[in-house]
PDB file of C-alpha atoms and ligand atoms in Angstrom:
ATOM      1  CA  MET A   1      -0.083  -0.063  -0.004  1.00 38.00           C
ATOM      2  CA  PRO A   2       2.150   2.746  -1.240  1.00 39.00           C
ATOM      3  CA  SER A   3      -0.353   5.613  -0.500  1.00 41.00           C
ATOM      4  CA  SER A   4      -0.593   4.831   3.290  1.00 40.00           C
ATOM      5  CA  LYS A   5       3.167   4.343   3.560  1.00 39.00           C
ATOM      6  CA  GLN A   6       3.772   7.598   1.723  1.00 39.00           C
ATOM      7  CA  ARG A   7       1.343   9.205   4.123  1.00 39.00           C
ATOM      8  CA  TRP A   8       3.077   8.377   7.425  1.00 40.00           C
ATOM      9  CA  ILE A   9       6.390   9.039   6.127  1.00 39.00           C
ATOM     10  CA  LEU A  10       5.442  12.510   5.270  1.00 39.00           C
ATOM     11  CA  THR A  11       3.860  12.880   8.673  1.00 39.00           C
ATOM     12  CA  LEU A  12       7.124  11.604  10.483  1.00 43.00           C
ATOM     13  CA  SER A  13       9.243  14.006   8.586  1.00 40.00           C
ATOM     14  CA  ASP A  14       6.621  16.729   9.256  1.00 42.00           C
ATOM     15  CA  THR A  15       6.819  16.072  12.895  1.00 41.00           C
ATOM     16  CA  LEU A  16      10.505  16.207  12.937  1.00 44.00           C
ATOM     17  CA  ILE A  17      10.450  19.403  11.082  1.00 40.00           C
ATOM     18  CA  ARG A  18       7.865  20.768  13.302  1.00 42.00           C
ATOM     19  CA  ILE A  19       9.686  19.985  16.500  1.00 41.00           C
ATOM     20  CA  GLU A  20      12.915  21.516  15.112  1.00 39.00           C
ATOM     21  CA  GLY A  21      11.110  24.108  13.207  1.00 38.00           C
ATOM     22  CA  ALA A  22       9.787  25.639  16.517  1.00 37.00           C
ATOM     23  CA  ILE A  23      13.443  26.122  17.555  1.00 35.00           C
ATOM     24  CA  PHE A  24      15.452  25.996  14.359  1.00 32.00           C
ATOM     25  CA  LYS A  25      15.192  26.394  10.694  1.00 32.00           C
ATOM     26  CA  ILE A  26      12.729  24.142   8.979  1.00 34.00           C
ATOM     27  CA  SER A  27      15.220  22.897   6.307  1.00 33.00           C
ATOM     28  CA  ASN A  28      17.791  21.828   8.629  1.00 36.00           C
ATOM     29  CA  TYR A  29      16.523  19.864  11.437  1.00 38.00           C
ATOM     30  CA  ASN A  30      19.611  19.402  13.631  1.00 36.00           C
ATOM     31  CA  MET A  31      18.765  17.886  16.874  1.00 39.00           C
ATOM     32  CA  ALA A  32      21.991  18.942  18.674  1.00 35.00           C
ATOM     33  CA  THR A  33      20.834  21.773  20.698  1.00 33.00           C
ATOM     34  CA  VAL A  34      17.332  20.647  21.554  1.00 40.00           C
ATOM     35  CA  LYS A  35      17.079  20.205  25.287  1.00 60.00           C
ATOM     36  CA  ASP A  36      20.121  18.774  27.152  1.00 71.00           C
ATOM     37  CA  PHE A  37      20.892  15.692  25.040  1.00 78.00           C
ATOM     38  CA  SER A  38      23.007  15.514  21.855  1.00 86.00           C
ATOM     39  CA  VAL A  39      21.487  13.681  19.047  1.00 88.00           C
ATOM     40  CA  GLU A  40      23.882  10.837  19.557  1.00 92.00           C
ATOM     41  CA  GLU A  41      22.406  10.388  23.229  1.00 90.00           C
ATOM     42  CA  LYS A  42      18.962  10.736  21.897  1.00 90.00           C
ATOM     43  CA  LEU A  43      19.614   8.124  19.298  1.00 93.00           C
ATOM     44  CA  THR A  44      21.144   5.880  21.698  1.00 93.00           C
ATOM     45  CA  GLU A  45      18.063   6.204  24.000  1.00 92.00           C
ATOM     46  CA  LEU A  46      15.969   5.300  20.896  1.00 94.00           C
ATOM     47  CA  VAL A  47      18.047   2.284  20.144  1.00 96.00           C
ATOM     48  CA  HIS A  48      17.568   1.434  23.992  1.00 95.00           C
ATOM     49  CA  LEU A  49      13.882   1.785  23.844  1.00 96.00           C
ATOM     50  CA  GLN A  50      13.674  -0.220  20.592  1.00 97.00           C
ATOM     51  CA  LYS A  51      15.667  -2.993  21.927  1.00 96.00           C
ATOM     52  CA  THR A  52      13.784  -3.015  25.165  1.00 96.00           C
ATOM     53  CA  GLU A  53      10.629  -3.165  23.538  1.00 96.00           C
ATOM     54  CA  SER A  54      11.740  -5.878  21.086  1.00 95.00           C
ATOM     55  CA  LYS A  55      12.421  -7.996  24.110  1.00 94.00           C
ATOM     56  CA  LEU A  56       8.880  -7.459  25.384  1.00 94.00           C
ATOM     57  CA  ASP A  57       7.730  -8.302  21.717  1.00 94.00           C
ATOM     58  CA  GLN A  58       9.481 -11.648  22.130  1.00 92.00           C
ATOM     59  CA  ILE A  59       7.723 -12.420  25.426  1.00 92.00           C
ATOM     60  CA  HIS A  60       4.446 -11.381  23.787  1.00 90.00           C
ATOM     61  CA  ILE A  61       5.242 -13.889  20.820  1.00 91.00           C
ATOM     62  CA  LEU A  62       6.028 -16.636  23.236  1.00 89.00           C
ATOM     63  CA  LYS A  63       2.553 -16.149  24.752  1.00 90.00           C
ATOM     64  CA  GLY A  64       1.106 -16.176  21.310  1.00 88.00           C
ATOM     65  CA  GLU A  65      -2.630 -16.541  20.956  1.00 90.00           C
ATOM     66  CA  LEU A  66      -2.924 -18.088  24.378  1.00 92.00           C
ATOM     67  CA  PRO A  67      -4.220 -14.973  26.256  1.00 92.00           C
ATOM     68  CA  ILE A  68      -6.770 -14.579  23.535  1.00 93.00           C
ATOM     69  CA  GLU A  69      -7.715 -18.140  23.294  1.00 94.00           C
ATOM     70  CA  VAL A  70      -8.103 -18.315  27.268  1.00 95.00           C
ATOM     71  CA  ALA A  71     -10.472 -15.265  27.159  1.00 95.00           C
ATOM     72  CA  ASP A  72     -12.525 -16.718  24.310  1.00 96.00           C
ATOM     73  CA  LEU A  73     -12.880 -19.942  26.146  1.00 96.00           C
ATOM     74  CA  GLU A  74     -13.949 -18.363  29.411  1.00 96.00           C
ATOM     75  CA  ASP A  75     -16.549 -16.192  27.458  1.00 96.00           C
ATOM     76  CA  GLU A  76     -17.970 -19.456  25.899  1.00 96.00           C
ATOM     77  CA  ILE A  77     -18.038 -21.236  29.284  1.00 96.00           C
ATOM     78  CA  THR A  78     -19.950 -18.288  30.837  1.00 96.00           C
ATOM     79  CA  GLY A  79     -22.460 -18.501  27.920  1.00 96.00           C
ATOM     80  CA  LEU A  80     -23.014 -22.159  28.332  1.00 95.00           C
ATOM     81  CA  THR A  81     -23.335 -21.964  32.063  1.00 96.00           C
ATOM     82  CA  SER A  82     -26.116 -19.274  31.928  1.00 96.00           C
ATOM     83  CA  ARG A  83     -27.717 -21.442  29.144  1.00 94.00           C
ATOM     84  CA  MET A  84     -27.677 -24.477  31.637  1.00 95.00           C
ATOM     85  CA  THR A  85     -28.985 -22.343  34.516  1.00 95.00           C
ATOM     86  CA  ARG A  86     -31.853 -21.149  32.146  1.00 95.00           C
ATOM     87  CA  ILE A  87     -32.537 -24.762  31.257  1.00 95.00           C
ATOM     88  CA  GLU A  88     -32.603 -25.877  34.975  1.00 96.00           C
ATOM     89  CA  GLU A  89     -34.945 -22.972  35.836  1.00 96.00           C
ATOM     90  CA  GLU A  90     -37.320 -24.177  33.115  1.00 96.00           C
ATOM     91  CA  VAL A  91     -37.160 -27.665  34.318  1.00 96.00           C
ATOM     92  CA  ASN A  92     -38.025 -26.364  37.802  1.00 97.00           C
ATOM     93  CA  GLY A  93     -41.001 -24.597  36.356  1.00 97.00           C
ATOM     94  CA  ILE A  94     -42.155 -27.750  34.787  1.00 97.00           C
ATOM     95  CA  ASN A  95     -41.620 -29.820  38.025  1.00 97.00           C
ATOM     96  CA  GLU A  96     -43.785 -27.176  39.800  1.00 97.00           C
ATOM     97  CA  PHE A  97     -46.461 -27.776  37.181  1.00 97.00           C
ATOM     98  CA  ILE A  98     -46.337 -31.528  37.458  1.00 97.00           C
ATOM     99  CA  GLU A  99     -46.800 -31.219  41.183  1.00 97.00           C
ATOM    100  CA  LYS A 100     -49.883 -29.035  40.750  1.00 97.00           C
ATOM    101  CA  LYS A 101     -51.334 -31.681  38.335  1.00 97.00           C
ATOM    102  CA  LYS A 102     -50.704 -34.403  40.833  1.00 97.00           C
ATOM    103  CA  ALA A 103     -52.215 -32.591  43.675  1.00 97.00           C
ATOM    104  CA  GLY A 104     -55.213 -32.140  41.183  1.00 97.00           C
ATOM    105  CA  ILE A 105     -55.339 -35.908  40.580  1.00 97.00           C
ATOM    106  CA  LYS A 106     -55.169 -36.515  44.459  1.00 97.00           C
ATOM    107  CA  GLU A 107     -58.155 -34.231  44.833  1.00 97.00           C
ATOM    108  CA  SER A 108     -60.232 -35.960  42.361  1.00 97.00           C
ATOM    109  CA  GLU A 109     -59.343 -39.395  43.620  1.00 97.00           C
ATOM    110  CA  ASP A 110     -60.413 -38.215  47.008  1.00 96.00           C
ATOM    111  CA  LEU A 111     -63.643 -36.870  45.580  1.00 96.00           C
ATOM    112  CA  LEU A 112     -64.213 -40.213  43.676  1.00 95.00           C
ATOM    113  CA  LYS A 113     -63.906 -42.136  46.961  1.00 95.00           C
ATOM    114  CA  LYS A 114     -66.494 -39.728  48.424  1.00 94.00           C
ATOM    115  CA  TYR A 115     -68.997 -40.183  45.529  1.00 93.00           C
ATOM    116  CA  GLU A 116     -68.469 -44.034  45.520  1.00 90.00           C
ATOM    117  CA  LYS A 117     -69.466 -44.135  49.109  1.00 91.00           C
ATOM    118  CA  GLN A 118     -72.573 -41.976  48.302  1.00 90.00           C
ATOM    119  CA  THR A 119     -73.611 -44.342  45.556  1.00 86.00           C
ATOM    120  CA  ASP A 120     -74.158 -47.082  48.166  1.00 85.00           C
ATOM    121  CA  ASN A 121     -76.761 -44.934  49.721  1.00 85.00           C
ATOM    122  CA  VAL A 122     -78.510 -43.266  46.755  1.00 85.00           C
ATOM    123  CA  LYS A 123     -82.397 -42.950  47.348  1.00 86.00           C
ATOM    124  CA  ASN A 124     -83.577 -42.478  43.701  1.00 90.00           C
ATOM    125  CA  SER A 125     -82.347 -42.624  40.133  1.00 89.00           C
ATOM    126  CA  ARG A 126     -81.906 -38.832  39.729  1.00 90.00           C
ATOM    127  CA  GLU A 127     -79.491 -38.822  42.699  1.00 90.00           C
ATOM    128  CA  PHE A 128     -77.636 -41.748  41.240  1.00 90.00           C
ATOM    129  CA  GLU A 129     -77.312 -40.072  37.756  1.00 92.00           C
ATOM    130  CA  ALA A 130     -76.169 -36.838  39.518  1.00 92.00           C
ATOM    131  CA  ILE A 131     -73.420 -38.703  41.453  1.00 93.00           C
ATOM    132  CA  ASN A 132     -72.510 -40.771  38.278  1.00 93.00           C
ATOM    133  CA  LYS A 133     -71.963 -37.458  36.350  1.00 94.00           C
ATOM    134  CA  GLU A 134     -69.695 -36.043  39.144  1.00 94.00           C
ATOM    135  CA  ILE A 135     -67.689 -39.280  39.050  1.00 95.00           C
ATOM    136  CA  GLU A 136     -67.338 -39.064  35.263  1.00 96.00           C
ATOM    137  CA  MET A 137     -66.233 -35.592  35.487  1.00 96.00           C
ATOM    138  CA  GLN A 138     -63.478 -36.402  38.021  1.00 96.00           C
ATOM    139  CA  GLN A 139     -62.356 -39.286  35.958  1.00 96.00           C
ATOM    140  CA  LEU A 140     -61.954 -37.019  33.023  1.00 97.00           C
ATOM    141  CA  GLU A 141     -60.195 -34.472  35.259  1.00 97.00           C
ATOM    142  CA  ILE A 142     -57.744 -37.210  36.195  1.00 97.00           C
ATOM    143  CA  LYS A 143     -57.234 -38.248  32.719  1.00 97.00           C
ATOM    144  CA  LEU A 144     -56.578 -34.766  31.567  1.00 97.00           C
ATOM    145  CA  ASN A 145     -54.094 -34.188  34.517  1.00 97.00           C
ATOM    146  CA  GLU A 146     -52.260 -37.392  33.677  1.00 97.00           C
ATOM    147  CA  LYS A 147     -52.021 -36.287  30.096  1.00 97.00           C
ATOM    148  CA  HIS A 148     -50.538 -32.960  31.187  1.00 97.00           C
ATOM    149  CA  ILE A 149     -48.039 -34.829  33.457  1.00 97.00           C
ATOM    150  CA  LYS A 150     -46.963 -37.090  30.508  1.00 97.00           C
ATOM    151  CA  ASP A 151     -46.505 -34.035  28.253  1.00 97.00           C
ATOM    152  CA  ALA A 152     -44.462 -32.368  30.854  1.00 97.00           C
ATOM    153  CA  MET A 153     -42.440 -35.330  31.515  1.00 97.00           C
ATOM    154  CA  GLU A 154     -41.617 -35.555  27.787  1.00 97.00           C
ATOM    155  CA  GLU A 155     -40.571 -31.858  27.840  1.00 96.00           C
ATOM    156  CA  ILE A 156     -38.488 -32.517  30.835  1.00 96.00           C
ATOM    157  CA  GLY A 157     -36.815 -35.404  28.907  1.00 96.00           C
ATOM    158  CA  GLU A 158     -35.883 -33.062  26.060  1.00 96.00           C
ATOM    159  CA  LYS A 159     -34.635 -30.544  28.396  1.00 96.00           C
ATOM    160  CA  ALA A 160     -32.344 -33.209  30.338  1.00 95.00           C
ATOM    161  CA  VAL A 161     -30.930 -33.890  26.942  1.00 96.00           C
ATOM    162  CA  LYS A 162     -30.029 -30.289  26.250  1.00 94.00           C
ATOM    163  CA  LEU A 163     -28.722 -29.976  29.830  1.00 94.00           C
ATOM    164  CA  GLU A 164     -26.511 -32.991  29.454  1.00 95.00           C
ATOM    165  CA  ARG A 165     -25.143 -31.763  26.110  1.00 94.00           C
ATOM    166  CA  ALA A 166     -24.363 -28.263  27.714  1.00 94.00           C
ATOM    167  CA  LYS A 167     -22.626 -29.979  30.702  1.00 94.00           C
ATOM    168  CA  LYS A 168     -20.581 -32.074  28.421  1.00 95.00           C
ATOM    169  CA  ASP A 169     -19.650 -28.931  26.216  1.00 95.00           C
ATOM    170  CA  ILE A 170     -18.715 -27.172  29.540  1.00 96.00           C
ATOM    171  CA  ALA A 171     -16.658 -29.999  30.787  1.00 96.00           C
ATOM    172  CA  THR A 172     -14.875 -30.317  27.338  1.00 96.00           C
ATOM    173  CA  LYS A 173     -14.093 -26.520  27.106  1.00 96.00           C
ATOM    174  CA  GLN A 174     -13.169 -26.432  30.826  1.00 97.00           C
ATOM    175  CA  ASN A 175     -10.583 -29.125  30.158  1.00 96.00           C
ATOM    176  CA  VAL A 176      -9.237 -27.187  27.220  1.00 96.00           C
ATOM    177  CA  LEU A 177      -9.196 -24.036  29.212  1.00 96.00           C
ATOM    178  CA  ASN A 178      -7.362 -25.721  32.100  1.00 97.00           C
ATOM    179  CA  GLY A 179      -4.483 -26.823  29.705  1.00 96.00           C
ATOM    180  CA  LYS A 180      -4.339 -23.329  28.123  1.00 95.00           C
ATOM    181  CA  GLN A 181      -4.390 -21.644  31.484  1.00 95.00           C
ATOM    182  CA  GLU A 182      -1.618 -23.881  32.840  1.00 95.00           C
ATOM    183  CA  GLU A 183       0.410 -23.293  29.588  1.00 93.00           C
ATOM    184  CA  LEU A 184      -0.054 -19.552  29.808  1.00 93.00           C
ATOM    185  CA  GLY A 185       0.517 -19.540  33.591  1.00 93.00           C
ATOM    186  CA  LYS A 186       3.985 -21.299  33.068  1.00 92.00           C
ATOM    187  CA  ILE A 187       4.984 -18.708  30.509  1.00 91.00           C
ATOM    188  CA  VAL A 188       3.925 -15.869  32.719  1.00 91.00           C
ATOM    189  CA  ALA A 189       5.864 -17.291  35.617  1.00 92.00           C
ATOM    190  CA  GLU A 190       8.822 -17.704  33.523  1.00 89.00           C
ATOM    191  CA  THR A 191       8.648 -14.343  31.951  1.00 90.00           C
ATOM    192  CA  GLU A 192       6.905 -12.136  34.635  1.00 91.00           C
ATOM    193  CA  LYS A 193      10.254 -10.940  36.184  1.00 92.00           C
ATOM    194  CA  GLU A 194      11.892 -10.210  32.779  1.00 92.00           C
ATOM    195  CA  GLU A 195       8.761  -8.464  31.531  1.00 93.00           C
ATOM    196  CA  THR A 196       8.500  -6.118  34.511  1.00 94.00           C
ATOM    197  CA  HIS A 197      12.252  -5.526  34.301  1.00 95.00           C
ATOM    198  CA  TYR A 198      11.898  -4.581  30.553  1.00 95.00           C
ATOM    199  CA  LYS A 199       8.919  -2.547  31.051  1.00 95.00           C
ATOM    200  CA  GLU A 200      10.834  -0.289  33.736  1.00 94.00           C
ATOM    201  CA  LEU A 201      13.615  -0.155  31.322  1.00 93.00           C
ATOM    202  CA  ALA A 202      11.383   0.879  28.512  1.00 94.00           C
ATOM    203  CA  ASP A 203       9.632   3.512  30.604  1.00 92.00           C
ATOM    204  CA  LYS A 204      13.022   5.037  31.707  1.00 90.00           C
ATOM    205  CA  ALA A 205      14.204   5.185  28.058  1.00 90.00           C
ATOM    206  CA  ARG A 206      10.855   6.717  27.041  1.00 89.00           C
ATOM    207  CA  THR A 207      11.356   9.684  29.384  1.00 87.00           C
ATOM    208  CA  LYS A 208      14.709  10.417  27.718  1.00 85.00           C
ATOM    209  CA  VAL A 209      13.182  10.646  24.167  1.00 87.00           C
ATOM    210  CA  GLU A 210      11.176  13.849  23.139  1.00 85.00           C
ATOM    211  CA  SER A 211       7.454  13.257  23.065  1.00 86.00           C
ATOM    212  CA  ARG A 212       7.129  14.171  19.351  1.00 85.00           C
ATOM    213  CA  ILE A 213       9.764  11.705  18.276  1.00 89.00           C
ATOM    214  CA  LEU A 214       8.204   9.121  20.672  1.00 91.00           C
ATOM    215  CA  ILE A 215       4.858   9.561  18.853  1.00 92.00           C
ATOM    216  CA  SER A 216       6.602   9.021  15.419  1.00 91.00           C
ATOM    217  CA  TYR A 217       8.361   6.033  16.857  1.00 94.00           C
ATOM    218  CA  GLU A 218       5.205   4.429  18.284  1.00 94.00           C
ATOM    219  CA  ARG A 219       3.408   5.084  15.022  1.00 94.00           C
ATOM    220  CA  ILE A 220       6.207   3.286  12.965  1.00 94.00           C
ATOM    221  CA  ARG A 221       6.316   0.507  15.473  1.00 94.00           C
ATOM    222  CA  LYS A 222       2.662  -0.154  15.113  1.00 93.00           C
ATOM    223  CA  SER A 223       2.668  -0.084  11.518  1.00 92.00           C
ATOM    224  CA  TYR A 224       5.191  -2.941  11.302  1.00 92.00           C
ATOM    225  CA  ARG A 225       4.428  -6.561  12.456  1.00 88.00           C
ATOM    226  CA  ASN A 226       7.881  -6.983  13.697  1.00 91.00           C
ATOM    227  CA  GLY A 227       7.475  -3.691  15.711  1.00 94.00           C
ATOM    228  CA  LEU A 228      11.011  -2.263  14.462  1.00 96.00           C
ATOM    229  CA  ALA A 229      11.057   1.622  14.307  1.00 96.00           C
ATOM    230  CA  VAL A 230      14.600   2.177  14.789  1.00 97.00           C
ATOM    231  CA  VAL A 231      17.090  -0.122  12.727  1.00 97.00           C
ATOM    232  CA  PRO A 232      20.696  -0.208  12.056  1.00 97.00           C
ATOM    233  CA  VAL A 233      22.317   0.289   8.634  1.00 97.00           C
ATOM    234  CA  GLU A 234      23.450  -3.254   7.711  1.00 95.00           C
ATOM    235  CA  ARG A 235      25.285  -4.236   4.588  1.00 94.00           C
ATOM    236  CA  GLU A 236      24.514  -0.795   3.102  1.00 95.00           C
ATOM    237  CA  ALA A 237      20.883  -1.163   3.533  1.00 96.00           C
ATOM    238  CA  CYS A 238      18.168  -0.320   5.975  1.00 96.00           C
ATOM    239  CA  GLY A 239      17.943  -2.917   8.572  1.00 95.00           C
ATOM    240  CA  GLY A 240      13.988  -2.831   8.379  1.00 94.00           C
ATOM    241  CA  CYS A 241      13.030  -2.877   4.698  1.00 94.00           C
ATOM    242  CA  PHE A 242      16.569  -3.849   3.218  1.00 95.00           C
ATOM    243  CA  ASN A 243      16.455  -0.970   0.817  1.00 96.00           C
ATOM    244  CA  ALA A 244      19.789   0.405  -0.039  1.00 96.00           C
ATOM    245  CA  VAL A 245      21.081   3.545   1.669  1.00 96.00           C
ATOM    246  CA  PRO A 246      23.239   5.836  -0.350  1.00 95.00           C
ATOM    247  CA  PRO A 247      26.785   6.202   0.773  1.00 95.00           C
ATOM    248  CA  GLN A 248      26.358   9.919   1.261  1.00 95.00           C
ATOM    249  CA  ARG A 249      23.310   9.117   3.783  1.00 95.00           C
ATOM    250  CA  GLN A 250      25.245   6.495   5.400  1.00 96.00           C
ATOM    251  CA  SER A 251      28.134   8.867   6.237  1.00 95.00           C
ATOM    252  CA  GLU A 252      25.480  11.336   7.464  1.00 96.00           C
ATOM    253  CA  ILE A 253      24.015   8.727   9.637  1.00 97.00           C
ATOM    254  CA  ARG A 254      27.667   7.824  11.113  1.00 96.00           C
ATOM    255  CA  LEU A 255      27.952  11.350  11.949  1.00 96.00           C
ATOM    256  CA  ARG A 256      24.998  11.080  14.435  1.00 95.00           C
ATOM    257  CA  LYS A 257      24.166  14.761  14.061  1.00 94.00           C
ATOM    258  CA  LYS A 258      20.578  14.432  12.749  1.00 92.00           C
ATOM    259  CA  VAL A 259      17.765  12.022  13.075  1.00 92.00           C
ATOM    260  CA  ILE A 260      17.589  10.199   9.635  1.00 94.00           C
ATOM    261  CA  VAL A 261      14.676   8.207   8.477  1.00 94.00           C
ATOM    262  CA  CYS A 262      14.675   5.450   5.881  1.00 95.00           C
ATOM    263  CA  GLU A 263      13.362   6.969   2.633  1.00 94.00           C
ATOM    264  CA  ASN A 264      11.585   3.742   1.733  1.00 94.00           C
ATOM    265  CA  CYS A 265      10.127   2.714   5.089  1.00 94.00           C
ATOM    266  CA  GLY A 266      10.399   5.719   7.339  1.00 93.00           C
ATOM    267  CA  ARG A 267      12.093   3.876  10.067  1.00 96.00           C
ATOM    268  CA  ILE A 268      14.848   5.770  12.068  1.00 96.00           C
ATOM    269  CA  LEU A 269      18.300   4.690  10.988  1.00 97.00           C
ATOM    270  CA  VAL A 270      21.443   4.384  13.187  1.00 97.00           C
ATOM    271  CA  ASP A 271      24.799   3.265  12.306  1.00 97.00           C
ATOM    272  CA  ASN A 272      25.858  -0.310  13.167  1.00 94.00           C
ATOM    273  CA  ASP A 273      28.396   0.674  15.915  1.00 95.00           C
ATOM    274  CA  LEU A 274      25.795   2.878  17.831  1.00 96.00           C
ATOM    275  CA  ASN A 275      23.352   0.039  17.495  1.00 96.00           C
ATOM    276  CA  ASP A 276      25.723  -2.742  18.684  1.00 95.00           C
ATOM    277  CA  ALA A 277      26.925  -0.516  21.582  1.00 95.00           C
ATOM    278  CA  VAL A 278      23.561  -0.646  23.099  1.00 93.00           C
ATOM    279  CA  GLU A 279      23.165  -3.784  25.174  1.00 92.00           C
ATOM    280  CA  ILE A 280      20.023  -4.646  27.116  1.00 89.00           C
ATOM    281  CA  LYS A 281      20.596  -6.331  30.520  1.00 87.00           C
TER     282      LYS A 281
HETATM  283 ZN1   ZN B 301      13.733   1.016   5.313  1.00 84.97          ZN
END
């Protein structure tokens, strides 16, 4: 994407010009007298920051997709668990319904007993018919309630299958999650000290770099997958994009009097000696 590349190269140069432009000539953005640090010191701090953050990047790569995978699995398990809770609540509701229907049957059975006793003492056929009607009604009521209970039991059966499936899904995912959490935990335990140390170093280096250069640095770092914003000139070429750096530019870089960026990729260029002199401990 040459257009977007072009855009931020211009922005970077623009920033540099503007920082210096406020103090010096726009055409010559010599860094030497800005604040109390020399350009060489500033470049050294930039390399320091870059190398420290590259160490942090390596730790990040080591963790890989694990943090995202763990978070995704946790979300899925939460979703499945609330699904399970919902099904359980539905089953509870159905059970309550069944209990009511059972109570209804019991009521009807009690009435039937009462009516059957009454049939022993009927005085006329009209009374007999009336009692018989009541008996039929209660028998119907029982049948209806039994049908409701049967349907409800079927529904519970279906829900039980769903519940079982959700439980199995949760168990499977929990298993995978445990493994990934353990793996991540190990990496975190191994790298935590280093990470904290490098973060402190990076923060320290950051305070020694001007905020506007820092903004450019962060912008370039983010735009490349390898996170390299400050690179050495290696074998006559930019250490970031491997584009050739003209000899005249190389000597300028070696002088360490200006912040020079790669014309092709926009990365800040430093000479190999300066780059090698910075060691991160
Ligand atoms: Zn380059």
